[in-house]
Coordinates of C-alpha atoms in Angstrom, one line a residue:
M29 CA 1.9 -31.9 -38.7
H30 CA 2.9 -31.0 -35.1
N31 CA 6.0 -29.0 -34.4
P32 CA 8.2 -31.3 -32.2
T33 CA 10.2 -28.4 -30.7
K34 CA 7.0 -26.7 -29.6
L35 CA 5.6 -29.9 -28.1
L36 CA 8.8 -30.6 -26.2
L37 CA 8.8 -27.1 -24.8
L38 CA 5.2 -27.4 -23.7
F39 CA 5.9 -30.7 -22.1
V40 CA 8.8 -29.2 -20.1
L41 CA 6.6 -26.3 -18.9
I42 CA 3.8 -28.7 -17.9
S43 CA 6.1 -31.1 -16.1
R44 CA 7.1 -28.3 -13.7
F45 CA 3.6 -28.2 -12.3
L46 CA 3.0 -31.8 -11.4
L47 CA 3.4 -31.0 -7.7
A48 CA 0.1 -29.7 -6.2
E49 CA 1.6 -26.6 -4.6
T50 CA 3.3 -25.2 -7.8
F51 CA 1.5 -22.6 -9.9
T52 CA 2.3 -19.9 -12.5
L53 CA 1.7 -16.2 -12.5
P54 CA 2.0 -14.6 -16.0
V55 CA 3.1 -11.0 -15.8
F56 CA 2.6 -8.7 -18.8
P57 CA 5.5 -6.2 -19.3
D58 CA 4.7 -2.9 -21.0
T59 CA 2.5 -3.7 -24.0
Q60 CA 2.2 -0.1 -25.3
A61 CA 4.2 -0.7 -28.5
M62 CA 2.4 -3.9 -29.4
L63 CA -0.9 -2.1 -29.2
D64 CA 0.2 0.9 -31.1
G65 CA -1.3 0.5 -34.6
R66 CA 1.7 2.2 -36.3
F67 CA 3.9 -0.8 -35.6
K68 CA 1.5 -3.6 -36.6
K69 CA 2.5 -5.9 -33.7
L70 CA -1.0 -6.6 -32.3
D71 CA -0.5 -10.3 -33.1
Q72 CA 2.1 -10.5 -30.4
F73 CA -0.4 -9.3 -27.8
K74 CA -3.1 -11.7 -29.0
A75 CA -0.6 -14.6 -28.9
Q76 CA 0.1 -13.8 -25.2
L77 CA -3.6 -13.8 -24.2
N78 CA -4.5 -16.9 -26.3
W79 CA -1.6 -18.8 -24.8
I80 CA -2.7 -18.0 -21.2
V81 CA -6.2 -19.2 -22.0
E82 CA -5.0 -22.4 -23.6
N83 CA -2.5 -23.3 -20.8
N84 CA -4.6 -22.0 -17.9
Q85 CA -5.5 -25.4 -16.5
K86 CA -2.2 -27.2 -17.4
L87 CA 0.0 -24.6 -15.7
K88 CA -2.4 -23.8 -12.8
I89 CA -2.7 -20.1 -13.6
P90 CA -4.7 -18.5 -10.8
F91 CA -4.2 -14.9 -11.7
V92 CA -2.7 -12.6 -14.4
L93 CA -0.8 -9.3 -13.8
H94 CA 0.1 -6.3 -15.9
V95 CA 2.8 -3.8 -14.8
G96 CA 1.2 -0.9 -16.7
D97 CA 1.7 1.1 -19.9
I98 CA -1.0 -1.0 -21.4
I99 CA -1.3 1.4 -24.3
N100 CA 1.1 4.0 -25.8
F101 CA -1.3 7.0 -25.9
D102 CA -5.0 7.6 -26.6
T103 CA -6.1 8.5 -30.1
N104 CA -9.3 9.8 -31.7
D105 CA -10.3 6.3 -32.7
Q106 CA -9.1 4.8 -29.4
H107 CA -7.9 1.8 -31.2
M108 CA -5.3 0.9 -28.5
W109 CA -7.8 1.0 -25.7
I110 CA -10.2 -1.1 -27.9
S111 CA -7.5 -3.7 -28.7
A112 CA -6.5 -3.9 -25.0
S113 CA -10.1 -4.3 -23.9
E114 CA -10.9 -7.0 -26.5
G115 CA -7.7 -8.8 -25.6
F116 CA -8.4 -9.1 -21.9
A117 CA -12.0 -10.0 -22.8
L118 CA -10.5 -13.4 -23.6
L119 CA -9.5 -13.8 -20.0
D120 CA -13.0 -12.5 -18.9
R121 CA -14.7 -15.2 -21.0
A122 CA -12.3 -17.9 -19.7
G123 CA -12.9 -16.8 -16.0
I124 CA -9.3 -16.0 -15.4
P125 CA -9.0 -13.0 -13.0
Y126 CA -6.4 -10.3 -13.5
A127 CA -5.2 -6.9 -12.2
L128 CA -3.7 -4.0 -14.2
A129 CA -1.3 -1.3 -13.0
N130 CA -1.8 2.1 -14.4
G131 CA 1.3 3.3 -16.2
N132 CA 2.2 6.9 -17.2
H133 CA 0.9 6.2 -20.7
D134 CA -2.5 4.9 -19.5
N135 CA -3.9 8.3 -18.6
A136 CA -4.1 11.8 -20.0
A137 CA -0.4 12.7 -19.5
V138 CA 0.7 11.5 -22.9
F139 CA -0.7 12.1 -26.4
G140 CA 0.3 12.3 -30.1
T141 CA 3.5 10.4 -30.7
G142 CA 4.1 9.7 -27.0
S143 CA 5.1 13.1 -25.8
A144 CA 3.6 15.1 -22.9
A145 CA 0.1 16.2 -23.4
P146 CA -0.7 20.0 -23.3
G147 CA -1.5 21.4 -19.9
D148 CA -0.5 20.4 -16.4
T149 CA 1.3 17.1 -16.7
H150 CA 0.9 16.3 -13.0
A151 CA -2.8 16.8 -13.1
N152 CA -3.1 14.9 -16.4
L153 CA -1.3 12.0 -14.9
R154 CA -4.2 11.5 -12.5
N155 CA -6.8 11.7 -15.2
T156 CA -7.6 8.0 -15.6
N157 CA -11.0 8.3 -17.1
Q158 CA -10.3 6.2 -20.2
F159 CA -8.5 3.5 -18.3
N160 CA -11.6 3.2 -16.0
K161 CA -14.0 3.5 -18.9
F162 CA -12.5 0.5 -20.8
F163 CA -11.6 -1.4 -17.6
P164 CA -14.4 -0.6 -15.1
T165 CA -14.3 -2.2 -11.7
S166 CA -16.9 -4.7 -12.8
R167 CA -14.3 -6.4 -15.0
F168 CA -12.1 -7.3 -12.0
G169 CA -13.9 -10.3 -10.5
N170 CA -11.4 -10.7 -7.6
Q171 CA -11.2 -7.0 -6.7
R172 CA -12.1 -6.3 -3.1
G173 CA -11.8 -2.6 -2.8
C174 CA -10.5 0.7 -4.3
C175 CA -8.9 3.8 -2.8
E176 CA -11.3 6.0 -4.8
P177 CA -14.8 4.6 -5.8
G178 CA -14.9 3.4 -9.3
K179 CA -11.2 3.8 -10.0
S180 CA -9.0 0.7 -10.2
E181 CA -5.5 2.3 -10.4
N182 CA -5.3 1.9 -6.6
S183 CA -7.1 -1.3 -5.7
Y184 CA -6.6 -4.7 -4.2
H185 CA -7.5 -8.2 -5.3
T186 CA -7.4 -11.6 -3.6
F187 CA -6.9 -15.2 -4.8
T188 CA -5.8 -18.6 -3.4
A189 CA -3.0 -20.7 -5.0
G190 CA -0.4 -23.1 -3.8
G191 CA -2.5 -23.8 -0.7
L192 CA -2.0 -20.1 0.4
N193 CA -3.8 -16.8 0.3
W194 CA -2.6 -14.0 -1.9
L195 CA -3.4 -10.3 -2.2
V196 CA -2.5 -8.1 -5.2
L197 CA -2.3 -4.3 -4.5
T198 CA -2.1 -2.0 -7.5
L199 CA -0.6 1.4 -6.9
E200 CA -0.6 4.3 -9.4
F201 CA 2.6 5.7 -11.0
C202 CA 4.7 7.6 -8.5
S203 CA 1.7 7.6 -6.2
R204 CA 0.1 10.4 -4.3
Q205 CA 0.3 10.2 -0.5
A206 CA -3.4 9.4 -0.1
P207 CA -3.3 6.0 -1.9
V208 CA -0.2 5.0 0.2
D209 CA -2.0 5.9 3.4
W210 CA -5.0 4.0 2.2
A211 CA -2.9 0.9 1.5
R212 CA -1.6 1.1 5.0
T213 CA -5.1 0.6 6.2
V214 CA -5.8 -2.4 3.9
L215 CA -2.8 -4.6 4.6
P216 CA -3.4 -5.1 8.4
R217 CA -6.7 -6.7 7.6
Y218 CA -5.0 -9.5 5.7
P219 CA -2.2 -10.9 7.9
D220 CA -2.8 -14.4 6.4
H221 CA -2.1 -13.2 2.8
N222 CA 1.1 -13.0 0.7
V223 CA 1.0 -9.5 -0.8
I224 CA 2.2 -8.7 -4.3
I225 CA 2.5 -4.9 -5.0
L226 CA 1.8 -4.2 -8.7
T227 CA 3.0 -0.8 -9.8
H228 CA 4.5 0.7 -13.0
Y229 CA 7.7 2.3 -11.7
H230 CA 9.9 0.9 -9.0
L231 CA 13.3 -0.5 -10.1
S232 CA 15.7 1.1 -12.5
G233 CA 17.4 -1.0 -15.2
R234 CA 20.4 -1.4 -12.8
G235 CA 18.1 -3.0 -10.2
E236 CA 18.1 0.1 -8.0
I237 CA 15.0 1.5 -6.3
V238 CA 14.3 4.8 -8.0
T239 CA 14.7 7.8 -5.8
G240 CA 13.0 10.4 -8.1
N241 CA 9.3 10.9 -9.1
A242 CA 9.9 11.4 -12.8
G243 CA 9.5 15.1 -12.5
Y244 CA 5.7 15.0 -12.6
G245 CA 4.6 12.3 -10.2
D246 CA 4.2 12.7 -6.4
L247 CA 6.1 10.2 -4.2
S248 CA 9.2 8.5 -5.5
P249 CA 9.4 4.7 -5.5
Q250 CA 11.9 4.9 -2.7
Q251 CA 9.5 6.9 -0.5
I252 CA 6.8 4.4 -1.2
F253 CA 9.2 1.6 -0.3
D254 CA 10.1 3.3 2.9
Q255 CA 6.6 4.2 4.0
L256 CA 4.7 1.1 2.8
V257 CA 6.7 -1.8 1.4
T258 CA 9.2 -2.3 4.2
R259 CA 6.7 -1.9 7.0
F260 CA 4.4 -4.9 6.5
S261 CA 5.8 -8.4 7.0
N262 CA 3.2 -9.9 4.7
I263 CA 4.6 -8.2 1.6
R264 CA 6.5 -10.7 -0.6
M265 CA 6.9 -9.2 -4.1
V266 CA 6.9 -5.9 -6.0
L267 CA 6.4 -6.1 -9.8
S268 CA 7.2 -3.2 -12.1
G269 CA 8.0 -2.1 -15.6
H270 CA 8.6 1.4 -17.3
V271 CA 12.3 1.0 -17.9
T272 CA 14.1 -1.8 -19.8
F273 CA 14.9 -4.7 -19.5
S274 CA 15.0 -7.1 -16.6
A275 CA 16.3 -6.7 -13.1
T276 CA 15.7 -8.2 -9.6
R277 CA 16.6 -7.4 -6.1
N278 CA 15.9 -8.8 -2.6
D279 CA 15.7 -6.5 0.4
P280 CA 14.7 -7.1 4.0
G281 CA 11.6 -5.5 5.5
V282 CA 11.6 -3.8 9.0
Y283 CA 10.3 -7.1 10.6
G284 CA 12.8 -9.4 8.9
N285 CA 10.7 -10.6 5.9
R286 CA 12.4 -10.6 2.4
I287 CA 10.9 -8.5 -0.4
Y288 CA 11.5 -9.8 -3.9
Q289 CA 11.4 -7.0 -6.5
I290 CA 11.2 -7.9 -10.2
L291 CA 11.4 -5.6 -13.3
Q292 CA 10.3 -6.6 -16.8
N293 CA 9.9 -4.4 -19.9
Y294 CA 11.0 -5.2 -23.5
Q295 CA 9.1 -2.5 -25.4
S296 CA 12.3 -1.3 -27.1
E297 CA 13.2 -4.7 -28.5
D298 CA 10.9 -5.8 -31.3
H299 CA 8.2 -3.7 -29.7
G300 CA 8.0 -6.2 -26.9
G301 CA 8.4 -9.5 -28.9
G302 CA 5.3 -10.9 -27.2
Y303 CA 7.3 -11.8 -24.1
L304 CA 5.6 -12.6 -20.8
R305 CA 7.3 -12.9 -17.5
L306 CA 6.3 -16.3 -16.1
L307 CA 6.7 -16.6 -12.4
E308 CA 6.7 -20.2 -11.1
V309 CA 5.8 -20.3 -7.4
D310 CA 6.4 -23.4 -5.4
T311 CA 5.1 -22.9 -1.9
D312 CA 6.3 -26.3 -0.7
A313 CA 9.9 -25.8 -1.9
G314 CA 9.9 -22.1 -0.9
T315 CA 11.0 -20.9 -4.3
I316 CA 10.0 -18.2 -6.9
S317 CA 11.5 -18.7 -10.3
G318 CA 11.1 -16.4 -13.3
Y319 CA 11.9 -16.3 -17.0
M320 CA 10.8 -14.6 -20.1
Y321 CA 8.7 -16.6 -22.6
S322 CA 7.2 -15.4 -25.9
P323 CA 4.2 -17.4 -27.1
Y324 CA 4.4 -15.5 -30.4
Y325 CA 7.9 -16.9 -31.1
N326 CA 7.6 -19.9 -28.9
K327 CA 10.9 -18.9 -27.4
T328 CA 12.4 -18.5 -23.9
R329 CA 15.1 -15.9 -23.4
E330 CA 18.4 -17.5 -22.5
D331 CA 19.9 -14.5 -20.6
A332 CA 20.1 -12.8 -17.3
S333 CA 16.3 -12.3 -17.3
A334 CA 16.0 -15.7 -15.7
F335 CA 16.2 -16.0 -11.9
K336 CA 15.3 -18.1 -8.9
F337 CA 14.7 -17.0 -5.3
E338 CA 15.1 -19.7 -2.8
A339 CA 14.3 -20.1 0.9
V340 CA 11.2 -17.9 0.4
D341 CA 9.3 -17.7 3.7
F342 CA 5.7 -17.6 2.4
V343 CA 2.9 -16.4 4.7
R344 CA 1.0 -19.4 5.9
N345 CA -1.3 -20.3 8.8
T346 CA -0.2 -22.6 11.7
T347 CA -2.5 -25.2 13.3
I348 CA -2.0 -26.1 17.0
K349 CA -3.7 -29.1 18.5
A350 CA -4.8 -29.7 22.0
G351 CA -2.0 -31.2 24.0
D352 CA 0.7 -29.5 22.0
T353 CA 3.5 -27.6 23.8
P354 CA 2.6 -23.9 24.1
R355 CA 3.7 -22.3 20.9
Q356 CA 5.7 -19.1 20.8
F357 CA 5.9 -16.7 17.8
H358 CA 8.6 -13.9 17.5
L359 CA 7.0 -10.5 16.7
G360 CA 10.2 -9.0 15.3
L361 CA 9.6 -5.7 17.0
P362 CA 12.5 -3.2 17.0
Q363 CA 13.7 -2.1 20.4
G364 CA 11.7 0.6 22.0
R365 CA 8.5 1.3 23.8
E366 CA 6.6 3.3 21.2
P367 CA 2.9 2.4 20.6
F368 CA 2.2 -0.4 18.2
G369 CA -0.5 -2.7 17.0
V370 CA -0.7 -6.4 16.2
T371 CA -3.2 -8.0 13.9
F372 CA -3.8 -11.7 13.3
K373 CA -6.6 -14.1 12.3
A374 CA -7.6 -17.2 14.3
S375 CA -10.2 -19.9 14.3
V376 CA -10.9 -22.8 16.6
S377 CA -12.4 -26.2 15.7
D378 CA -14.7 -26.6 18.7
R379 CA -15.8 -25.0 22.0
N380 CA -14.3 -27.4 24.5
A381 CA -11.0 -25.7 25.4
D382 CA -9.7 -22.4 26.7
I383 CA -7.3 -21.0 24.0
A384 CA -5.2 -18.0 25.1
I385 CA -3.3 -15.8 22.6
S386 CA -1.1 -13.5 24.6
L387 CA 1.6 -10.9 23.8
G388 CA 4.5 -10.8 26.3
T389 CA 7.9 -9.4 27.1
S390 CA 11.3 -11.1 27.3
T391 CA 10.8 -12.1 30.9
S392 CA 7.3 -13.4 30.8
A393 CA 5.5 -14.5 27.7
V394 CA 2.0 -14.4 29.3
Q395 CA 2.2 -11.3 31.4
G396 CA 1.0 -9.1 28.7
V397 CA -2.3 -8.8 26.9
G398 CA -4.3 -10.8 24.4
I399 CA -7.6 -12.6 23.7
R400 CA -9.2 -15.9 24.6
F401 CA -11.7 -18.3 23.1
D402 CA -13.3 -19.7 26.2
Q403 CA -15.2 -22.9 26.9
T404 CA -18.6 -21.1 27.1
G405 CA -18.3 -20.1 23.4
L406 CA -17.3 -16.5 23.9
I407 CA -14.3 -14.4 22.7
K408 CA -13.0 -12.1 25.5
A409 CA -10.1 -9.9 26.2
L410 CA -7.2 -11.4 28.2
N411 CA -5.1 -9.5 30.7
G412 CA -2.4 -11.7 32.1
R413 CA -4.4 -14.7 33.2
T414 CA -7.5 -12.6 34.0
L415 CA -10.4 -12.3 31.6
S416 CA -11.6 -8.7 31.4
A417 CA -14.0 -7.7 28.7
E418 CA -15.7 -4.4 27.8
S419 CA -17.8 -6.6 25.6
E420 CA -17.7 -10.1 24.3
I421 CA -19.0 -11.9 21.3
P422 CA -19.9 -15.6 20.6
Y423 CA -17.8 -17.5 18.2
T424 CA -18.6 -20.1 15.6
P425 CA -16.1 -23.1 15.3
D426 CA -14.1 -23.3 12.1
T427 CA -14.7 -19.6 11.4
S428 CA -11.8 -17.1 11.1
Y429 CA -11.9 -13.9 13.2
L430 CA -9.6 -10.9 12.7
F431 CA -8.1 -9.5 15.9
R432 CA -6.4 -6.2 16.4
I433 CA -4.5 -5.3 19.6
Q434 CA -3.2 -1.8 20.2
L435 CA -0.6 -1.4 22.9
D436 CA 1.1 1.6 24.5
P437 CA 3.8 0.1 26.6
Q438 CA 5.0 3.4 28.0
A439 CA 1.5 4.4 29.1
G440 CA 0.8 0.8 30.3
R441 CA -2.5 0.6 28.4
Y442 CA -3.9 -1.6 25.7
S443 CA -7.1 -2.1 23.6
A444 CA -8.3 -5.2 21.9
F445 CA -10.8 -5.6 19.0
V446 CA -12.3 -8.4 17.0
T447 CA -14.0 -8.4 13.6
P448 CA -16.3 -11.3 12.8
P449 CA -16.5 -12.5 9.1
D450 CA -19.6 -10.4 8.6
G451 CA -18.3 -7.4 10.6
P452 CA -18.3 -4.9 12.1
E453 CA -15.4 -4.5 14.5
V454 CA -16.2 -5.0 18.2
A455 CA -14.1 -3.5 21.1
L456 CA -13.3 -6.2 23.7
A457 CA -11.2 -3.8 25.8
K458 CA -10.4 -0.1 25.4
G459 CA -7.6 1.7 27.3
Y460 CA -7.3 -1.1 29.9
P461 CA -4.2 -1.3 32.1
I462 CA -1.5 -3.8 31.0
N463 CA -1.2 -6.5 33.7
S464 CA 2.6 -6.5 33.7
S465 CA 5.6 -6.3 36.0
S466 CA 8.0 -5.5 33.2
T467 CA 10.6 -2.9 33.6
E468 CA 10.8 0.1 31.4
S469 CA 13.7 -1.5 29.5
E470 CA 11.7 -4.5 28.3
V471 CA 9.8 -4.6 25.1
F472 CA 7.0 -6.8 23.9
E473 CA 8.7 -9.3 21.7
S474 CA 6.7 -12.5 21.5
A475 CA 3.2 -14.0 21.2
E476 CA 2.3 -17.2 22.8
V477 CA -0.6 -19.6 22.2
I478 CA -1.8 -21.9 24.9
I479 CA -4.6 -24.5 24.7
D480 CA -6.0 -25.6 28.1
G481 CA -8.3 -28.5 28.6
E482 CA -8.8 -32.0 27.3
S483 CA -10.4 -31.2 24.0
L484 CA -9.3 -32.8 20.8
G485 CA -9.9 -29.6 19.1
S486 CA -7.4 -27.3 17.5
L487 CA -6.6 -23.6 16.7
T488 CA -5.6 -22.3 13.3
I489 CA -3.7 -19.0 13.5
S490 CA -2.1 -16.6 10.9
P491 CA 1.2 -14.9 11.4
F492 CA 1.2 -11.9 13.7
L493 CA 1.4 -8.7 11.7
V494 CA 3.0 -5.7 13.6
V495 CA 1.7 -2.3 12.6
K496 CA 3.6 0.8 13.8
P497 CA 2.9 4.4 12.9
L498 CA 5.3 6.0 10.5
P499 CA 7.9 8.1 12.3
V500 CA 6.9 11.8 12.4
S501 CA 9.6 14.3 11.6
K502 CA 11.0 16.0 14.7
Q503 CA 11.4 19.1 12.6
P504 CA 8.7 21.1 10.9
A505 CA 8.0 19.8 7.4
L506 CA 8.2 23.4 6.1
T507 CA 11.0 24.0 3.6
V508 CA 13.4 26.9 3.9
A509 CA 11.8 28.4 0.8
A510 CA 10.1 31.8 1.6
P511 CA 6.3 31.5 1.9
L512 CA 4.1 33.5 -0.4
A513 CA 1.4 35.9 0.9
V514 CA -1.4 38.1 -0.3
G515 CA -2.0 41.2 1.8
D516 CA 1.2 41.8 3.7
N517 CA 3.7 44.7 3.8
S518 CA 7.5 44.8 3.7
E519 CA 7.9 45.4 7.4
H520 CA 5.7 42.5 8.4
S521 CA 6.2 40.1 5.5
A522 CA 5.4 36.4 5.2
E523 CA 9.0 35.4 5.8
K524 CA 8.6 36.6 9.4
T525 CA 6.5 33.5 10.1
I526 CA 9.4 31.1 9.7
D527 CA 12.3 33.0 11.2
Q528 CA 11.9 31.4 14.6
N529 CA 11.7 34.9 16.2
P530 CA 8.5 35.4 18.2
S531 CA 9.0 39.1 18.2
T532 CA 8.5 39.4 14.4
Y533 CA 5.3 38.7 12.6
W534 CA 3.3 38.8 9.4
E535 CA 0.4 41.2 9.4
A536 CA -2.5 42.0 7.0
Q537 CA -5.8 43.8 7.3
G538 CA -9.2 42.4 6.2
K539 CA -10.3 39.0 5.0
M540 CA -8.9 39.0 1.5
H541 CA -5.4 37.8 2.4
W542 CA -3.7 34.5 3.0
L543 CA -0.3 32.8 3.6
L544 CA 0.9 29.9 1.4
Y545 CA 3.7 27.5 2.3
D546 CA 5.5 25.2 -0.2
L547 CA 6.8 22.0 1.3
G548 CA 8.9 21.2 -1.8
E549 CA 7.2 17.8 -2.4
V550 CA 4.0 16.1 -1.4
K551 CA 3.9 15.1 2.3
S552 CA 1.3 13.6 4.6
I553 CA 0.4 16.6 6.8
D554 CA -0.6 15.7 10.4
Y555 CA -1.2 19.1 12.0
V556 CA -0.1 22.8 12.0
K557 CA 1.2 25.0 14.8
I558 CA 0.4 28.7 14.7
A559 CA 1.5 31.4 17.1
W560 CA -0.7 34.5 16.9
A561 CA 1.1 37.8 17.6
R562 CA -2.0 39.1 19.5
G563 CA -3.2 35.7 20.6
N564 CA -3.5 36.7 24.3
S565 CA -6.2 39.3 23.5
Q566 CA -8.2 38.2 20.5
T567 CA -9.5 35.1 18.7
T568 CA -9.1 34.5 15.0
H569 CA -11.2 32.4 12.7
F570 CA -9.4 30.9 9.8
D571 CA -9.5 28.2 7.1
L572 CA -6.8 25.7 6.1
Q573 CA -6.5 24.6 2.5
A574 CA -4.3 22.0 0.9
S575 CA -3.1 21.1 -2.6
T576 CA -0.7 18.7 -4.2
H577 CA 0.0 21.2 -7.1
L578 CA -0.5 24.9 -7.5
N579 CA -2.5 24.4 -10.7
T580 CA -5.0 22.0 -9.2
A581 CA -8.0 22.6 -7.0
W582 CA -7.5 23.5 -3.3
T583 CA -9.1 21.2 -0.7
T584 CA -10.4 22.8 2.5
V585 CA -9.2 20.9 5.5
P586 CA -12.1 19.9 7.8
G587 CA -12.5 22.5 10.5
P588 CA -13.7 25.1 11.4
F589 CA -10.6 26.5 13.1
K590 CA -10.4 29.2 15.7
S591 CA -7.5 30.4 17.9
G592 CA -7.7 30.9 21.6
D593 CA -7.4 34.3 23.3
T594 CA -5.1 33.6 26.2
T595 CA -1.6 33.1 24.7
N596 CA 0.9 34.2 22.2
E597 CA 2.5 30.8 22.2
A598 CA 2.0 28.4 19.3
E599 CA -1.3 26.5 19.3
T600 CA -1.7 23.1 17.6
F601 CA -4.5 22.7 15.1
D602 CA -5.0 19.0 14.3
F603 CA -7.0 17.4 11.5
P604 CA -7.2 14.1 9.6
D605 CA -4.0 13.5 7.7
V606 CA -4.0 15.2 4.3
A607 CA -1.6 14.7 1.4
A608 CA -0.3 18.1 0.2
R609 CA 2.7 20.0 -1.1
Y610 CA 1.1 23.4 -0.5
I611 CA -0.7 24.6 2.7
R612 CA -2.7 27.9 2.7
I613 CA -3.8 29.7 5.9
M614 CA -6.8 32.0 5.2
P615 CA -7.8 34.2 8.1
R616 CA -11.6 35.0 8.2
G617 CA -11.6 37.8 10.8
N618 CA -10.9 38.2 14.5
S619 CA -12.8 39.2 17.6
V620 CA -11.6 42.8 17.8
D621 CA -11.3 43.7 14.1
D622 CA -7.6 44.4 14.3
P623 CA -5.2 43.3 11.6
T624 CA -4.4 39.6 11.6
A625 CA -0.9 39.0 12.9
I626 CA 0.9 35.6 12.9
S627 CA 4.4 35.3 14.4
E628 CA 5.3 31.7 13.7
V629 CA 4.0 28.8 11.6
E630 CA 5.1 25.2 11.7
I631 CA 3.7 22.4 9.5
W632 CA 4.2 18.9 10.9
G633 CA 4.0 15.6 9.0
R634 CA 6.1 13.1 7.2

């Protein structure tokens, strides 16, 4: 006999998805207690997965997400990992794609009854061997790339739903700097995608963005929010767990987009109760609704866990037809003339019209720079109304091309690049002058699309995604804590290198000595400045090493490095950005075999 209550609830759920542009994203809160064999709650977990498979078509489920803490801790028999793997195999067999965040319990940081594992907790946190063993990259059919080869804790996945493109970016617990920097290179390539960031730790139970790193992570959620989340206008959601129970918040990004942040975790109540967060996304109505539903109990929570965001401005393409009035798009750039980049995607339906996409200032929308699809079937750089190309490529109608324009308004230069669907990126213009009569007070603030000609064709274009470098600290990143050294003496100690007095210096004889600087927390290091006390009379060879933790391996920064022999002033030694809390300077000898002497050191970054 059928349960009338259950049938009624299912009817209500299905009725919400009669409109074509509405779909559901099931989100797993922390499942660690349900998979812990001591509590005998595995049936709750199985009910969640079976329900998703059974209702996949009815509720238009395009993708499934998990906020991390899949398991409680690893055991000798690995029963939790086995149960998790077998559970998600149901989705594998049903062809339902998913992404998993890596929680602080999904690695080697926790053992036994859930306490910290022996050894260095920070290093153990990044040991994700078992996670990637049971969930190798081959299981994620929609995964498009990883920060580190073969490791899915920092990865991105794409899917299409509600008539729009979506990208899910997974970030590790209190991420290292390197994955955040990597993510900043991924998102500009997807200006036409709505981005969901899936990470284990972001909101507190009070709905506040967490400012600490749990004591053993790297960056705090607030630092990640400031460096990454707020700085890309295609980011729409951040999903997290770790703390109980439910919370939401809605913050603006730098370029005016709204960022919807959602917490869900019920592990401390009936070991999770089999609850899923069901996100109903209606791209036509511009809404995101959420509630907690347990397939195990066939019950929806009637409490503050339910919410609805309205007036959501989803990322979507715009189609402009021949004969339309020239269309302008606001870039949302803050005031200023610092260098910036703009990325966007565009495709045209035929080759019978000139289509210009130009960036401009407040006084003239077309005086700036851009690109053009011309009537001869070529993509070229555009400077004002003049075509000027370092190179050009043919285009295929109804094919999307990724464009990247880098501008330095103060220097009056720009570069333009295009990436075809099959790659690689091609430079259309590099370091060309900006054809502009703008004054120094004006800023580039708009993009304009103009279609010339009598074609009946059209252009489809994504939103314009502005990419600006992170602000670099105007002060050295070095903390006030005294540096450490091997091989100095009391008169010329390591502290002399940060006293801002060029007449004092650190000194040591031979090659078996070094200076070590503690920045207090992991930072992205851009370069170092070193003033050599005898720099006007000798050259010094040296290595630079970096580490995120004293008990982990040191990484040698790409060099080699050698000082000049003409000045005692600070010299800048640049290298690819490196994430580190500790920087070590290791002299390897000098040209006259005198003691090594360094008067000042500055470490720059953010």
